Short mmCIF file of C-alpha atoms and ligand atoms in Angstrom, two decimals:
data_model
loop_
_atom_site.label_atom_id
_atom_site.label_comp_id
_atom_site.label_asym_id
_atom_site.label_seq_id
_atom_site.Cartn_x
_atom_site.Cartn_y
_atom_site.Cartn_z
CA MET A 1 -2.28 -0.36 -2.50
CA HIS A 2 -2.22 -1.11 -6.27
CA LYS A 3 -3.90 -3.65 -8.20
CA PRO A 4 -1.70 -6.92 -8.34
CA THR A 5 -0.95 -8.70 -11.40
CA HIS A 6 -2.09 -12.15 -12.01
CA LEU A 7 0.68 -13.56 -10.31
CA ALA A 8 0.19 -11.87 -7.42
CA ARG A 9 -3.60 -13.23 -7.66
CA ALA A 10 -1.97 -16.64 -7.85
CA LEU A 11 0.12 -16.38 -4.94
CA ALA A 12 -2.78 -14.68 -3.11
CA LEU A 13 -5.03 -17.47 -3.96
CA ALA A 14 -2.42 -20.06 -3.00
CA ALA A 15 -2.13 -18.51 0.22
CA LEU A 16 -5.80 -18.62 0.87
CA LEU A 17 -5.70 -22.37 -0.12
CA ALA A 18 -2.85 -23.11 2.16
CA PRO A 19 -3.71 -25.34 5.08
CA VAL A 20 -3.87 -22.65 7.48
CA ALA A 21 -6.83 -23.25 10.17
CA TRP A 22 -9.07 -20.36 9.56
CA ALA A 23 -11.14 -20.54 12.89
CA ALA A 24 -14.26 -18.49 13.60
CA THR A 25 -14.06 -14.64 14.55
CA PRO A 26 -11.61 -14.28 17.47
CA THR A 27 -12.58 -14.05 21.13
CA ALA A 28 -9.52 -11.90 21.92
CA THR A 29 -9.87 -9.79 24.92
CA MET A 30 -7.32 -8.26 27.24
CA GLY A 31 -4.47 -9.57 24.99
CA MET A 32 -5.24 -13.26 25.88
CA SER A 33 -6.46 -14.61 23.00
CA THR A 34 -8.17 -17.93 22.63
CA THR A 35 -9.18 -19.78 19.68
CA PRO A 36 -12.36 -22.00 19.29
CA GLY A 37 -11.26 -25.52 19.40
CA THR A 38 -8.07 -25.08 21.65
CA THR A 39 -7.51 -23.85 25.06
CA GLN A 40 -3.98 -22.39 24.16
CA ALA A 41 -3.57 -18.88 25.12
CA ALA A 42 -0.72 -16.38 23.70
CA PRO A 43 2.37 -17.57 25.49
CA ALA A 44 2.62 -15.70 28.64
CA ALA A 45 6.17 -15.13 28.67
CA THR A 46 5.81 -12.91 25.25
CA GLN A 47 3.23 -10.88 26.60
CA SER A 48 4.38 -7.72 28.95
CA ALA A 49 2.22 -6.02 31.41
CA LEU A 50 2.84 -3.05 29.05
CA LEU A 51 1.43 -4.82 26.21
CA ALA A 52 -1.79 -6.56 27.52
CA ARG A 53 -2.46 -3.17 29.03
CA ALA A 54 -2.18 -1.59 25.47
CA LEU A 55 -4.26 -4.23 24.00
CA SER A 56 -7.10 -3.38 26.57
CA LEU A 57 -7.10 0.07 25.81
CA ALA A 58 -6.84 -0.52 21.88
CA ASP A 59 -9.96 -2.78 22.64
CA ALA A 60 -11.65 0.23 24.36
CA THR A 61 -11.64 2.37 21.50
CA GLU A 62 -13.58 -0.29 19.07
CA ASN A 63 -16.90 1.87 18.90
CA GLN A 64 -14.90 5.17 18.58
CA VAL A 65 -12.77 3.63 15.58
CA ILE A 66 -15.92 2.51 13.97
CA GLU A 67 -17.62 5.87 14.24
CA TRP A 68 -14.45 7.51 12.82
CA ARG A 69 -14.23 5.26 9.82
CA ARG A 70 -18.13 5.65 8.80
CA HIS A 71 -17.48 9.34 8.81
CA ILE A 72 -14.61 9.23 6.81
CA HIS A 73 -15.77 6.56 4.51
CA ALA A 74 -18.83 8.96 3.97
CA ASN A 75 -16.47 11.65 2.94
CA PRO A 76 -13.99 10.55 0.54
CA GLU A 77 -11.49 12.56 -1.02
CA LEU A 78 -8.84 12.14 -3.83
CA SER A 79 -5.28 12.21 -3.70
CA TYR A 80 -3.49 15.67 -2.27
CA GLU A 81 -7.24 16.74 -1.69
CA GLU A 82 -7.66 15.32 1.54
CA VAL A 83 -8.44 18.69 3.50
CA ASN A 84 -11.57 17.76 5.09
CA THR A 85 -10.35 14.33 6.37
CA ALA A 86 -6.93 15.98 7.54
CA ARG A 87 -9.18 18.38 9.37
CA TYR A 88 -11.30 15.53 11.11
CA ILE A 89 -7.98 13.70 12.02
CA ALA A 90 -6.55 16.80 13.43
CA GLU A 91 -9.72 17.52 15.53
CA ALA A 92 -9.81 13.96 16.65
CA LEU A 93 -6.24 13.95 17.72
CA GLY A 94 -6.51 17.50 19.39
CA GLN A 95 -8.81 15.44 21.79
CA MET A 96 -6.16 13.27 23.07
CA PRO A 97 -3.71 14.33 25.68
CA GLY A 98 -0.03 14.51 25.25
CA ILE A 99 0.12 14.74 21.28
CA GLU A 100 1.74 17.36 19.35
CA ILE A 101 -0.21 17.99 16.05
CA GLN A 102 1.44 19.38 12.82
CA THR A 103 -0.66 20.00 9.73
CA GLY A 104 -0.53 20.81 5.98
CA VAL A 105 2.74 18.46 5.84
CA ALA A 106 3.37 17.45 2.33
CA LYS A 107 0.00 19.57 1.60
CA THR A 108 -2.78 17.75 3.36
CA GLY A 109 -0.55 15.19 5.70
CA ILE A 110 -0.49 15.36 9.55
CA LYS A 111 2.42 14.50 11.86
CA ALA A 112 1.55 13.95 15.33
CA VAL A 113 3.99 13.14 18.24
CA LEU A 114 3.46 11.53 21.34
CA LYS A 115 6.22 11.54 23.98
CA GLY A 116 6.26 8.85 26.45
CA GLY A 117 6.91 9.17 30.08
CA LYS A 118 10.11 7.17 30.02
CA PRO A 119 13.19 7.57 27.59
CA GLY A 120 13.29 5.08 24.54
CA PRO A 121 13.26 4.55 21.11
CA VAL A 122 11.06 6.51 18.16
CA VAL A 123 8.66 4.47 16.33
CA ALA A 124 6.46 5.92 13.52
CA LEU A 125 3.01 4.28 12.48
CA ARG A 126 1.59 5.51 9.07
CA ALA A 127 -1.83 5.29 7.71
CA ASP A 128 -2.96 6.65 4.26
CA MET A 129 -5.95 8.96 3.98
CA ASP A 130 -6.76 9.15 0.11
CA ALA A 131 -10.03 7.85 -1.73
CA LEU A 132 -10.35 6.50 -5.61
CA PRO A 133 -12.24 7.81 -8.22
CA VAL A 134 -14.47 4.45 -8.04
CA ARG A 135 -18.48 4.66 -7.57
CA GLU A 136 -19.24 2.50 -4.68
CA ASN A 137 -21.75 -0.36 -4.69
CA ALA A 138 -23.34 -0.60 -1.22
CA ASP A 139 -26.57 -0.12 0.28
CA PHE A 140 -25.65 0.89 3.85
CA ARG A 141 -26.41 4.23 5.46
CA PHE A 142 -22.74 5.81 5.41
CA ARG A 143 -22.04 4.94 1.73
CA SER A 144 -20.24 7.40 -0.36
CA GLN A 145 -22.44 9.67 -2.59
CA VAL A 146 -19.54 11.66 -3.23
CA LYS A 147 -18.47 13.12 -6.61
CA ALA A 148 -15.20 15.09 -7.43
CA GLN A 149 -13.37 16.14 -10.65
CA TRP A 150 -10.93 13.44 -11.82
CA ARG A 151 -8.87 14.41 -14.96
CA GLY A 152 -11.32 16.85 -16.12
CA GLN A 153 -14.67 14.74 -15.36
CA GLU A 154 -16.89 14.74 -12.56
CA THR A 155 -16.59 11.33 -11.05
CA TYR A 156 -17.98 9.25 -7.97
CA VAL A 157 -15.33 8.81 -5.25
CA SER A 158 -15.25 6.08 -2.68
CA HIS A 159 -12.94 4.70 -0.34
CA ALA A 160 -12.40 1.58 -2.42
CA CYS A 161 -8.96 0.57 -0.91
CA GLY A 162 -10.16 0.84 2.52
CA HIS A 163 -7.79 3.86 3.72
CA ASP A 164 -10.67 5.12 5.59
CA THR A 165 -10.23 2.32 8.14
CA HIS A 166 -6.44 2.66 7.94
CA VAL A 167 -7.11 6.52 9.40
CA ALA A 168 -9.69 5.15 11.98
CA MET A 169 -7.63 2.42 13.56
CA LEU A 170 -4.61 4.61 13.85
CA LEU A 171 -6.52 7.13 15.57
CA GLY A 172 -7.59 4.58 17.83
CA ALA A 173 -4.15 3.41 18.56
CA ALA A 174 -3.12 7.18 18.98
CA LYS A 175 -5.83 7.30 21.66
CA ALA A 176 -4.80 4.18 23.37
CA LEU A 177 -1.33 5.01 23.39
CA SER A 178 -2.09 8.78 24.44
CA GLU A 179 -3.95 7.24 27.61
CA MET A 180 -0.93 5.25 28.65
CA ARG A 181 1.80 7.66 27.86
CA ALA A 182 3.27 8.17 31.17
CA ASP A 183 4.37 4.33 31.03
CA LEU A 184 5.59 4.63 27.27
CA PRO A 185 9.26 4.02 27.13
CA GLY A 186 9.92 5.95 23.99
CA THR A 187 8.31 8.25 21.44
CA VAL A 188 5.34 7.37 18.83
CA VAL A 189 5.09 9.41 15.86
CA PHE A 190 1.66 9.22 14.05
CA LEU A 191 1.63 9.80 10.08
CA PHE A 192 -1.25 10.54 8.23
CA GLN A 193 -0.21 10.33 4.89
CA PRO A 194 -2.11 11.92 1.12
CA ALA A 195 -1.95 10.60 -2.12
CA GLU A 196 -1.02 6.99 -1.80
CA GLU A 197 -2.96 6.22 -4.73
CA LEU A 198 -1.01 8.53 -6.95
CA GLY A 199 0.80 6.09 -8.89
CA PRO A 200 3.98 6.63 -10.88
CA GLY A 201 4.34 9.80 -12.51
CA PRO A 202 5.79 13.51 -12.36
CA VAL A 203 4.16 14.11 -8.97
CA PRO A 204 5.78 12.15 -6.28
CA SER A 205 3.10 10.20 -4.06
CA GLY A 206 2.26 10.87 -0.55
CA ALA A 207 4.93 8.93 1.24
CA LYS A 208 7.85 10.21 -0.81
CA ALA A 209 6.68 13.71 -0.38
CA MET A 210 6.28 13.13 3.38
CA MET A 211 9.64 11.75 3.34
CA ASP A 212 10.88 14.85 1.50
CA ALA A 213 8.95 17.12 4.24
CA GLY A 214 11.49 15.48 6.86
CA VAL A 215 8.59 13.57 8.93
CA LEU A 216 11.22 11.13 9.86
CA ASP A 217 13.49 13.62 11.31
CA ASN A 218 12.94 15.66 14.79
CA PRO A 219 12.55 13.28 16.50
CA LYS A 220 14.56 10.79 14.42
CA VAL A 221 12.48 7.93 13.55
CA ASP A 222 13.75 4.31 14.56
CA VAL A 223 11.21 2.28 12.44
CA VAL A 224 7.93 2.82 10.55
CA MET A 225 5.07 0.35 10.51
CA GLY A 226 2.05 0.52 8.72
CA GLN A 227 -0.90 -2.03 7.70
CA HIS A 228 -3.30 -2.31 4.95
CA ILE A 229 -6.85 -3.67 4.83
CA ASN A 230 -8.11 -6.34 2.27
CA ALA A 231 -11.20 -8.52 1.83
CA GLN A 232 -8.99 -11.68 0.51
CA ALA A 233 -9.27 -13.65 3.72
CA PRO A 234 -11.19 -14.43 7.15
CA SER A 235 -12.02 -11.37 8.89
CA GLY A 236 -9.38 -10.54 11.86
CA SER A 237 -6.30 -12.56 10.84
CA LEU A 238 -2.99 -10.80 10.10
CA ARG A 239 -0.43 -11.47 7.42
CA TYR A 240 2.96 -10.53 7.88
CA ARG A 241 6.50 -11.16 6.10
CA GLN A 242 9.98 -10.79 6.74
CA GLY A 243 11.92 -9.35 3.96
CA ALA A 244 10.45 -8.36 0.61
CA MET A 245 6.43 -8.32 0.34
CA MET A 246 5.23 -5.84 -2.06
CA ALA A 247 6.57 -4.99 -5.51
CA SER A 248 7.96 -1.80 -6.94
CA GLY A 249 5.55 -0.13 -9.52
CA ASP A 250 7.17 2.06 -12.37
CA ALA A 251 5.82 2.89 -15.50
CA PHE A 252 7.31 3.26 -18.94
CA ASN A 253 6.44 5.08 -22.19
CA ILE A 254 8.22 4.44 -25.53
CA THR A 255 7.61 6.74 -28.25
CA ILE A 256 8.91 5.70 -31.62
CA ASN A 257 9.55 8.04 -34.36
CA GLY A 258 9.45 7.00 -37.92
CA LYS A 259 7.98 8.42 -41.30
CA GLY A 260 4.63 7.44 -42.53
CA GLY A 261 3.35 6.98 -45.99
CA HIS A 262 0.82 5.02 -48.11
CA GLY A 263 -0.14 1.37 -47.00
CA SER A 264 0.46 0.48 -50.82
CA SER A 265 4.26 1.38 -51.02
CA PRO A 266 5.64 0.91 -47.69
CA TRP A 267 9.23 1.07 -49.16
CA THR A 268 8.76 4.77 -49.54
CA SER A 269 8.13 5.78 -46.05
CA ASN A 270 9.81 4.38 -42.65
CA THR A 271 6.73 3.26 -40.61
CA PRO A 272 7.28 2.72 -36.69
CA THR A 273 4.86 -0.42 -36.48
CA LEU A 274 6.85 -3.04 -37.28
CA ALA A 275 9.62 -1.78 -35.10
CA ALA A 276 6.94 -1.27 -32.23
CA ALA A 277 6.16 -5.00 -32.78
CA GLU A 278 9.68 -6.07 -32.52
CA ILE A 279 10.34 -4.18 -29.34
CA VAL A 280 7.33 -5.52 -27.30
CA LEU A 281 8.67 -8.91 -28.09
CA GLY A 282 12.09 -7.68 -26.98
CA LEU A 283 10.83 -6.36 -23.62
CA GLN A 284 9.18 -9.66 -23.03
CA ASN A 285 12.51 -11.27 -23.35
CA ILE A 286 13.78 -9.43 -20.36
CA ALA A 287 12.37 -11.28 -17.60
CA SER A 288 13.40 -14.70 -19.20
CA HIS A 289 16.93 -13.82 -20.48
CA ARG A 290 18.51 -11.18 -18.60
CA LEU A 291 16.88 -11.64 -14.91
CA ASN A 292 17.73 -14.36 -12.60
CA PRO A 293 14.65 -16.39 -11.49
CA MET A 294 16.38 -17.36 -8.40
CA ASP A 295 16.91 -13.74 -7.49
CA PRO A 296 16.59 -14.42 -3.23
CA ASP A 297 14.32 -11.04 -3.20
CA GLY A 298 11.89 -12.44 -5.54
CA PRO A 299 10.82 -12.18 -9.20
CA THR A 300 10.41 -8.95 -11.71
CA VAL A 301 7.95 -8.55 -14.09
CA VAL A 302 7.76 -6.68 -17.59
CA THR A 303 4.19 -6.06 -19.11
CA VAL A 304 3.22 -4.08 -21.85
CA GLY A 305 -0.52 -2.57 -21.71
CA LEU A 306 -0.69 0.00 -24.09
CA LEU A 307 0.18 -0.37 -27.91
CA GLN A 308 -0.87 2.25 -30.31
CA SER A 309 -0.11 3.58 -33.72
CA GLY A 310 -1.95 4.42 -36.81
CA ASN A 311 -6.09 5.22 -37.36
CA ARG A 312 -6.54 3.56 -40.78
CA VAL A 313 -5.67 0.59 -42.64
CA ASN A 314 -3.94 2.09 -45.79
CA ILE A 315 -2.34 5.02 -44.02
CA LEU A 316 1.26 4.30 -42.44
CA PRO A 317 1.56 6.21 -39.18
CA ASP A 318 4.70 8.41 -38.24
CA THR A 319 4.74 7.27 -34.89
CA ALA A 320 4.08 4.49 -32.48
CA GLU A 321 3.77 4.31 -28.91
CA ILE A 322 4.16 1.55 -26.19
CA GLY A 323 3.27 2.10 -22.47
CA GLY A 324 3.86 -0.53 -19.92
CA THR A 325 4.67 -1.32 -16.01
CA VAL A 326 7.63 -2.70 -14.36
CA ARG A 327 6.78 -4.73 -10.92
CA SER A 328 9.92 -6.21 -8.91
CA LEU A 329 10.64 -7.48 -5.73
CA SER A 330 14.21 -7.34 -6.35
CA VAL A 331 15.89 -3.66 -6.29
CA ARG A 332 18.62 -5.16 -8.67
CA GLY A 333 15.85 -6.89 -11.25
CA GLN A 334 14.39 -3.44 -11.14
CA LYS A 335 17.46 -1.61 -11.91
CA ILE A 336 18.52 -4.41 -15.12
CA ALA A 337 14.52 -4.26 -16.30
CA HIS A 338 14.70 -0.44 -16.44
CA ASP A 339 18.57 -0.87 -18.14
CA GLN A 340 17.06 -3.20 -20.59
CA ILE A 341 14.10 -1.23 -21.58
CA ARG A 342 16.04 1.52 -22.61
CA LEU A 343 18.38 -0.53 -24.40
CA ARG A 344 16.38 -2.73 -26.32
CA ALA A 345 13.86 0.28 -27.60
CA GLU A 346 16.58 2.52 -28.55
CA LYS A 347 18.63 -0.28 -30.23
CA ILE A 348 15.91 -1.76 -32.07
CA ALA A 349 14.57 1.73 -33.33
CA GLU A 350 17.95 2.41 -34.49
CA SER A 351 18.06 -0.82 -36.41
CA TYR A 352 15.04 0.24 -38.39
CA GLY A 353 16.54 3.92 -38.87
CA MET A 354 14.36 5.34 -36.14
CA THR A 355 14.79 6.87 -32.78
CA ALA A 356 12.65 5.84 -29.63
CA ASP A 357 12.16 8.06 -26.93
CA VAL A 358 12.20 6.05 -23.61
CA ARG A 359 10.49 7.69 -20.48
CA ILE A 360 10.76 5.54 -16.99
CA ASP A 361 8.45 6.82 -13.86
CA THR A 362 9.87 5.24 -10.83
CA GLY A 363 6.53 5.15 -8.60
CA TYR A 364 6.73 2.93 -5.65
CA GLU A 365 9.98 1.18 -3.91
CA VAL A 366 10.09 -2.28 -3.13
CA LEU A 367 8.42 -2.70 0.23
CA LYS A 368 10.83 -4.81 2.13
CA ASN A 369 10.27 -5.47 5.90
CA ASP A 370 13.34 -5.17 8.17
CA PRO A 371 13.55 -9.11 9.34
CA ALA A 372 14.67 -7.84 12.98
CA ALA A 373 12.25 -5.32 13.47
CA THR A 374 9.56 -7.69 11.80
CA ALA A 375 10.50 -10.54 14.16
CA ALA A 376 10.34 -7.98 17.31
CA ILE A 377 6.36 -7.61 16.60
CA VAL A 378 5.33 -11.23 15.65
CA SER A 379 4.39 -11.98 19.02
CA ALA A 380 2.34 -8.75 19.59
CA LEU A 381 0.51 -9.28 16.25
CA LYS A 382 -0.40 -13.03 17.51
CA ALA A 383 -1.49 -11.61 20.88
CA ALA A 384 -3.47 -8.93 18.90
CA ALA A 385 -5.22 -11.50 16.45
CA GLY A 386 -5.01 -14.97 18.25
CA PRO A 387 -2.21 -17.09 18.11
CA ASP A 388 -2.81 -19.10 14.79
CA LYS A 389 -4.35 -15.84 13.25
CA ALA A 390 -1.04 -14.28 12.76
CA THR A 391 0.79 -15.95 10.01
CA GLU A 392 3.57 -15.52 7.39
CA MET A 393 2.58 -14.46 3.69
CA PRO A 394 4.17 -14.89 0.52
CA PRO A 395 5.07 -11.66 -1.58
CA THR A 396 2.81 -10.10 -3.73
CA MET A 397 3.33 -8.12 -6.76
CA GLY A 398 1.22 -5.52 -6.00
CA SER A 399 2.51 -2.41 -4.79
CA GLU A 400 2.28 0.10 -2.00
CA ASP A 401 3.98 3.64 -1.45
CA PHE A 402 4.90 2.64 2.00
CA GLY A 403 8.00 0.89 0.51
CA SER A 404 9.51 4.48 0.01
CA PHE A 405 9.74 5.05 4.04
CA GLY A 406 12.27 2.25 3.87
CA SER A 407 14.23 3.50 0.57
CA THR A 408 16.44 5.57 2.69
CA GLY A 409 17.39 2.70 5.05
CA VAL A 410 15.18 3.35 7.87
CA PRO A 411 13.70 -0.12 9.05
CA VAL A 412 9.97 -0.68 7.98
CA VAL A 413 7.39 -3.34 8.72
CA PHE A 414 4.04 -3.54 7.05
CA TRP A 415 1.30 -6.30 7.85
CA ASN A 416 -1.75 -7.06 6.22
CA LEU A 417 -5.14 -7.09 8.13
CA ASN A 418 -7.68 -9.40 6.28
CA ALA A 419 -11.23 -8.29 6.77
CA SER A 420 -13.58 -10.49 4.23
CA PRO A 421 -17.30 -9.75 5.07
CA ASN A 422 -18.10 -13.20 3.56
CA GLY A 423 -16.99 -15.59 6.37
CA ASP A 424 -14.39 -18.17 4.75
CA LYS A 425 -14.82 -16.82 1.35
CA PRO A 426 -12.92 -13.93 -0.02
CA GLY A 427 -14.89 -10.77 -0.64
CA ALA A 428 -14.34 -8.20 -3.35
CA PRO A 429 -10.71 -7.23 -4.43
CA ASN A 430 -9.27 -3.77 -3.42
CA HIS A 431 -10.06 -0.85 -5.97
CA SER A 432 -13.40 -2.67 -6.91
CA THR A 433 -16.88 -1.03 -7.15
CA ASP A 434 -18.12 -3.81 -4.54
CA PHE A 435 -15.20 -3.57 -2.43
CA ALA A 436 -16.40 -3.96 1.49
CA ILE A 437 -14.99 -5.20 4.76
CA ASP A 438 -16.40 -6.69 7.94
CA GLU A 439 -16.05 -3.78 10.76
CA SER A 440 -15.00 -6.46 13.36
CA ALA A 441 -11.76 -6.67 11.97
CA LEU A 442 -10.93 -2.66 12.85
CA ARG A 443 -10.75 -3.92 16.74
CA ILE A 444 -7.89 -6.34 15.51
CA GLY A 445 -6.20 -3.79 13.73
CA THR A 446 -6.21 -1.11 16.29
CA ARG A 447 -4.82 -3.94 18.49
CA ALA A 448 -2.32 -4.86 16.07
CA LEU A 449 -0.99 -1.23 15.62
CA THR A 450 -0.71 -0.71 19.44
CA GLY A 451 0.62 -3.85 20.28
CA ALA A 452 3.31 -3.73 17.69
CA THR A 453 4.36 -0.33 18.80
CA ILE A 454 4.66 -1.49 22.57
CA ALA A 455 6.90 -4.61 21.36
CA GLN A 456 8.91 -2.28 19.08
CA LEU A 457 9.69 0.08 22.01
CA GLU A 458 10.21 -2.64 24.40
CA SER A 459 12.62 -4.65 21.93
CA ARG A 460 14.72 -1.72 20.95
CA GLN A 461 14.99 -1.10 24.58
CA ALA A 462 16.31 -4.37 25.33
CA ARG A 463 19.09 -3.92 22.58
ZN1 ZN B 501 -5.11 1.26 -3.55
ZN1 ZN B 502 -4.38 1.14 -0.25
#
């Protein structure tokens, strides 16, 4: 997951302030969830015997999940360097009967397949494995003290986005599902993906690389699901969304080529500083004048974060550089923004007698949850967390490379697992040095993955 914009923060805050009854830590066991202050259990009709058993088996993995998580947390590795992490995962999967393991997928990724004893659809579950060049500010025993090379410099590395927990919870779900494999009506594919954090650039991020490696074929996957942890809301609650949930994330770079000279006589040169200023303003007009604010999929944001030219007050430079990001919940809006960035940069530069080289790196696709596939797991999420603790969320302008799995038309479902360590107050944001989670949420996350898989298998059986 990538840092959201201010708008996303505002939406997240709005969601936090929404009148949702956040009760204390859930007391869900055996799939029969109860919430303090109510006596209402999850609707019995929505809980099959298979789901109840799956949740119970997921609960039984809790201590093991925490042990796995602590080991991975203490041994973080950067994008496409998850060698020891992958080896550790493969060893854990190797203990689980019925699971076929394929390593070295998209460099360090793993695809593992569990065939159920009954015929049925194919459901894939994905966890990302990579850590970030962030120094962890924590004092617990398993904190990261690891350093690695990052852009030519030795840097502290830590799981500041919580991908260690994603791996551990997916291993927990694999264990639970493997134990009930004889009764599983279908096949489950476990995807341990490298390099989610790579960002837009010439090297594709892990989800795209896994797709290119064909992980959704043989067996042909019918739906891909995943979850992301954060510390923004009370521990053990889940947030899902039908439709566009997270924005695409692209980077653009514009180089304006002019001719420098002396600051005292600008008419003898053709310096690009003024053209750069006009292009920045032109880019800011895209959202207000070329994009429909009522786009049903959601908004598009264009921001400039880099503007560089010159190095001395009386020297007019030859070139200027502009860089920024496009975030969009709408594939339509994303395309319009790209076209307009090119057009405006090139035409404004041309009007000054200059050229503009425009490069746009498409990083992350819009993460758009399939409405039917999402509806199929809502009751399982409620059974996993408690009836009032799995709620629909607003979209965010943050990005996540899980969107790539849905870009070729395969239905995807993604949800958030909240794990604030501060009770009702939010914890530190993902990617920060203080990022920390409440480990008791991992049981809920494992229940969610396991339960949603059963719900998906059963719903696709019924179609
Ligand atoms: Zn992240
Ligand atoms: Zn992340």
